[in-house]
Coordinates of C-alpha atoms in Angstrom, one line a residue:
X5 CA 21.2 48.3 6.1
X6 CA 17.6 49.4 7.5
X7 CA 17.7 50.7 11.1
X8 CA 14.0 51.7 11.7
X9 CA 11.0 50.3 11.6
X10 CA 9.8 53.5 9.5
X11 CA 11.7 52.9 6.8
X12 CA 9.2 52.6 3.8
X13 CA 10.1 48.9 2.5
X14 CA 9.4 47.8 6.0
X15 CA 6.4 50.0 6.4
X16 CA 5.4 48.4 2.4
X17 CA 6.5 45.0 4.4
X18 CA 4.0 45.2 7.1
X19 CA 0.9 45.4 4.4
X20 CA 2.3 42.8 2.7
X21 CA 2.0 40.7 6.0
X22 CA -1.2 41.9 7.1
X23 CA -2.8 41.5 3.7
X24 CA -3.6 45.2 3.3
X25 CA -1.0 45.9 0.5
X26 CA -2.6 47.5 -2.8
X27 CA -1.0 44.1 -4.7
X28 CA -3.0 41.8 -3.5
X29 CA -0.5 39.1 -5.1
X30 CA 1.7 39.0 -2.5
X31 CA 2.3 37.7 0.7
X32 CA 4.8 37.4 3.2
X33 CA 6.5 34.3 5.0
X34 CA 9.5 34.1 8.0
X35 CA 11.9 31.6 9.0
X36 CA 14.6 29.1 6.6
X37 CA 12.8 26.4 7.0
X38 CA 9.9 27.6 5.4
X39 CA 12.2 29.5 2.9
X40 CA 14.0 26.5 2.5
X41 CA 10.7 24.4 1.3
X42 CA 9.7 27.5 -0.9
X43 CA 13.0 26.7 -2.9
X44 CA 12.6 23.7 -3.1
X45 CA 8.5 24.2 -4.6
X46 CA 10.0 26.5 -7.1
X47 CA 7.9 29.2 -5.1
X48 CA 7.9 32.8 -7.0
X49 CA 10.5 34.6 -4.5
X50 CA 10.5 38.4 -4.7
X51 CA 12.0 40.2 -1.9
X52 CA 13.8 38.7 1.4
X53 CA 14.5 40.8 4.4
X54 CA 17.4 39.6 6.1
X55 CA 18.5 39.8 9.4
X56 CA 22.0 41.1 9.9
X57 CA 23.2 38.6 12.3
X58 CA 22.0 35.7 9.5
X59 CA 24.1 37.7 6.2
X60 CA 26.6 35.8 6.6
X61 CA 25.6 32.7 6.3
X62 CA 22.7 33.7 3.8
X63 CA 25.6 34.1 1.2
X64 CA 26.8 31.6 1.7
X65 CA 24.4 29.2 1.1
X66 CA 22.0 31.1 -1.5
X67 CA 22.0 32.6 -4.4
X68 CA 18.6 35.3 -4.0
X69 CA 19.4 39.3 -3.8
X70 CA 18.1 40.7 -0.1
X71 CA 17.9 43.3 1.9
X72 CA 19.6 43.5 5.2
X73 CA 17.9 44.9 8.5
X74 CA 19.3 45.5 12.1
X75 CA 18.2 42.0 13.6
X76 CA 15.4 43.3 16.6
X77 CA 13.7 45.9 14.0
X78 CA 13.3 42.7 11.1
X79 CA 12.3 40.7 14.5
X80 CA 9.6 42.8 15.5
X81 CA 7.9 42.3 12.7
X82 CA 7.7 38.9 12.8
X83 CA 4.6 37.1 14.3
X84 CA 6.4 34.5 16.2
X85 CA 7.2 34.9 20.0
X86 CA 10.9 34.5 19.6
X87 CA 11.1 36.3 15.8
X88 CA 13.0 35.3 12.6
X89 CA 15.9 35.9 11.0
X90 CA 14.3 35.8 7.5
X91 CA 10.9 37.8 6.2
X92 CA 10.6 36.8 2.6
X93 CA 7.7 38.1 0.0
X94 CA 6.6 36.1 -2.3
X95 CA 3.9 36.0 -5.1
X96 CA 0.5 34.3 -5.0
X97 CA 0.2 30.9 -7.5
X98 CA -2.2 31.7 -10.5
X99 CA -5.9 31.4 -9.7
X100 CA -7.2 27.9 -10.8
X101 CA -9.8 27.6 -13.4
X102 CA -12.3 25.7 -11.3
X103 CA -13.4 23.5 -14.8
X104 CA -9.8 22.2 -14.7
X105 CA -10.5 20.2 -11.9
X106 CA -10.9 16.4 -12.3
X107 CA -9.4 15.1 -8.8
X108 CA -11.5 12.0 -6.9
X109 CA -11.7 13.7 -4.1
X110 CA -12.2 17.6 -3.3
X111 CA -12.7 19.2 -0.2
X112 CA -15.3 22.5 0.5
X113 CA -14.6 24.9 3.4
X114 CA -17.7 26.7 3.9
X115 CA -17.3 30.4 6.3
X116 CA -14.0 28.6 8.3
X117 CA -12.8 31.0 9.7
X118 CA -10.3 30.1 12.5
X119 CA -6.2 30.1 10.9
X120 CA -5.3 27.2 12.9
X121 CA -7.7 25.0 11.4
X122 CA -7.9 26.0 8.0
X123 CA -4.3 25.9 8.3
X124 CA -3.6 22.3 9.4
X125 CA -6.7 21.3 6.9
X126 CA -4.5 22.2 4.6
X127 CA -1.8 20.5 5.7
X128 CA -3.6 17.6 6.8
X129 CA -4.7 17.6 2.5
X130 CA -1.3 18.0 1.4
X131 CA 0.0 14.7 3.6
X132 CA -3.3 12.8 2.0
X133 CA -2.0 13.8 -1.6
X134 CA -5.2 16.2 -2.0
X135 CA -4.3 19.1 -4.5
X136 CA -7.5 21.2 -4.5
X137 CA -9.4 23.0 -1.9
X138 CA -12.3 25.3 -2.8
X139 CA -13.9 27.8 0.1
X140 CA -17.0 29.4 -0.3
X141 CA -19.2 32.4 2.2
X142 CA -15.7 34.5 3.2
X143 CA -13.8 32.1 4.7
X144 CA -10.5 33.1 6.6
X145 CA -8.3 34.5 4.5
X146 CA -5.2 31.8 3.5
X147 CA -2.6 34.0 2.9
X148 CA -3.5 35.0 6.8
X149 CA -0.1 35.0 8.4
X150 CA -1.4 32.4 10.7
X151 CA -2.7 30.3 8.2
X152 CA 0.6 30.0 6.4
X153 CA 2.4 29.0 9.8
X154 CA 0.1 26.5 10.1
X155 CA 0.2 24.7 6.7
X156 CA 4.3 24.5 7.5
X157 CA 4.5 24.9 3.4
X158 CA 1.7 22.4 2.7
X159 CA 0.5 25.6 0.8
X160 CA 2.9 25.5 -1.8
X161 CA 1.6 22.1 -2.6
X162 CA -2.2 22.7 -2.7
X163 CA -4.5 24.9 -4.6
X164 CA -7.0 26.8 -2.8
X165 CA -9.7 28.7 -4.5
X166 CA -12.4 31.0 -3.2
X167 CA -15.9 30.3 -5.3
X168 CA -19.3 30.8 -5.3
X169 CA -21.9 28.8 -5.6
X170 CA -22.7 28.8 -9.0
X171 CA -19.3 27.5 -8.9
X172 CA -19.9 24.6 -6.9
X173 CA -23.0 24.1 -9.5
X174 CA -20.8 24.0 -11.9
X175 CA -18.8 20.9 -10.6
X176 CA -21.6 19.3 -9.5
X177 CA -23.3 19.4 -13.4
X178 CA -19.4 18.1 -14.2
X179 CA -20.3 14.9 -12.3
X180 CA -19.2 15.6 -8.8
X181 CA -21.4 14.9 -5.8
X182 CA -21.7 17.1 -2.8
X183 CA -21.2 15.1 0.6
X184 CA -21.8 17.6 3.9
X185 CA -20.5 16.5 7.0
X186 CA -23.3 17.1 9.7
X187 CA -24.0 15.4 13.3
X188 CA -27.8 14.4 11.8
X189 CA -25.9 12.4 8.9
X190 CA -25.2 8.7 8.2
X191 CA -22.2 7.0 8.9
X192 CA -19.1 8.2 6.6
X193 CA -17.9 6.0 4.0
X194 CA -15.3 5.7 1.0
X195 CA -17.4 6.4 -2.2
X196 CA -16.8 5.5 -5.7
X197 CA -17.6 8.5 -7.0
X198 CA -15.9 11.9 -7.3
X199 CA -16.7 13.7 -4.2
X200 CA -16.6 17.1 -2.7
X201 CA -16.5 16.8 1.1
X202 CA -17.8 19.9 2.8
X203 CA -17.0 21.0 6.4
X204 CA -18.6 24.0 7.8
X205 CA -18.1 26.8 10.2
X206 CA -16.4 26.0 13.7
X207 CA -19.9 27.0 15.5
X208 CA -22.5 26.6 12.8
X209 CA -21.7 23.4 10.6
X210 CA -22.3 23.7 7.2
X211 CA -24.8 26.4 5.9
X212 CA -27.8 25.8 4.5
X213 CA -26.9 26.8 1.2
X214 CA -24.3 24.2 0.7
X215 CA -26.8 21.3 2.5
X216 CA -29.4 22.1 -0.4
X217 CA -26.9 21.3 -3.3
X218 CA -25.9 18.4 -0.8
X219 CA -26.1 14.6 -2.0
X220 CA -26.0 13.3 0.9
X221 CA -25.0 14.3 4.5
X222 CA -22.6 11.7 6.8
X223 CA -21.3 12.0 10.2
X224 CA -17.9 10.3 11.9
X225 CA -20.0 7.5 14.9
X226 CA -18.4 8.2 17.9
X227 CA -18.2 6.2 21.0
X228 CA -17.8 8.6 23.9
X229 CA -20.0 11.4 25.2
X230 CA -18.7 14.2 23.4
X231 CA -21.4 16.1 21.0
X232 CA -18.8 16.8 18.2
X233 CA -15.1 17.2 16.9
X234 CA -12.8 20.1 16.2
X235 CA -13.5 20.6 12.1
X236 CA -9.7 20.3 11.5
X237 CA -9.5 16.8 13.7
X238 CA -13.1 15.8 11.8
X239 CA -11.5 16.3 8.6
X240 CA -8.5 14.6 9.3
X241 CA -10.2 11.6 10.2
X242 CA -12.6 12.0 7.1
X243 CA -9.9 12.5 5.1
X244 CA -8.1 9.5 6.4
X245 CA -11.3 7.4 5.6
X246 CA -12.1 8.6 1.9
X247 CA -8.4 7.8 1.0
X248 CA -8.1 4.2 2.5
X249 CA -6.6 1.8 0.2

């Protein structure tokens, strides 16, 4: 059993979680529930860090090997307020060849760089049966320990891939069009076409780069007085509209 937080898997740990460990392949996750779901998702489980007061139990309901640490040193390196009983590592999904994708509807995160919203984009994509999300100009990082609380294992289920735009050229000469979300566009509508829907950064909206390659720009019409939306509640509703039956 590990009983300091200087031991060198935990030390190893901690990179993984931050996103500072030399294999940039992993990445860390806490809680059952979560573990539970990456089970289920057939997610690539290498390492669990388990905390003594949860052996028990772990053996008796699962079959994965683990490591046991004295419960407050496992806890203090967990990110939530009350800590987990369960740290587990687990390897990133096989980067997507961007000229596989053929889905009706894409979405484009442009420099988003708050976790909580690209994490419950992602979620919000996953309930709407969206597979693929590209981001482009350094957007926060997904495997962001935040990020992945967020999603509540919605990232299991979707693919997200950081390109460039040559990339986004690329899709676009495939038959995609580019639709940016801006407060100067027209009102948003299901199209018949395959789309990429863009939303932009939290402060600046969608960069200028991405507008140029845009096909059109559309807006949600609101009725009250406020100037504009939180981008995760914007693309909820978006969502929500370019997936109506």
């Amino acid at each position: 059993m590990i009983t300091s937080k200087q031991n060198k898997q935990l030390k190893e740990l901690n990179k993984i979680i931050e996103q500072k460990y030399s294999d940039e392949s992993l990445y860390a996750l806490e809680g059952f529930t979560i573990f539970e779901e990456a089970i289920r998702e057939k997610v690539d489980i290498k390492d669990v860090y388990l905390a003594e007061s949860a052996e028990a139990e772990f053996k008796d309901k699962y079959d994965y090997r683990y490591t046991v640490v004295k419960d407050e040193v496992l806890r203090s390196f967990s990110k939530t307020r009350t800590g987990k009983d369960i740290i587990f590592v687990a390897k990133k999904p096989k980067a997507l060849n961007i000229d596989d994708i053929d889905d009706n509807l894409v979405l484009l995160l442009d420099f988003l760089q708050d976790p909580g919203n690209m994490g419950t984009i992602i979620r919000t994509a996953d309930a709407f049966g969206i597979k693929n999300i590209l981001t482009i100009n350094n957007c926060v990082n997904v495997y962001n320990e935040k990020v992945l609380r967020s999603t509540m294992g919605s990232i299991f289920r979707v693919n997200v891939s950081s390109i460039d735009i040559e990339d986004l050229r690329s899709l676009l000469k495939k038959g995609y069009k580019l639709i940016s979300t801006s407060p100067k566009g027209e009102k948003i509508e299901k199209c018949k076409f395959k789309t990429i829907l863009a939303f932009g950064n939290e402060a600046n909206g969608v960069s200028e780069e991405v507008f140029r390659e845009s096909f059109k720009r559309v807006k949600i019409p609101m009725k009250g007085k406020t100037e504009s939306l939180n981008v995760a509640i914007a693309a909820g509703i978006s969502i929500y509209i370019m997936t109506e039956e």
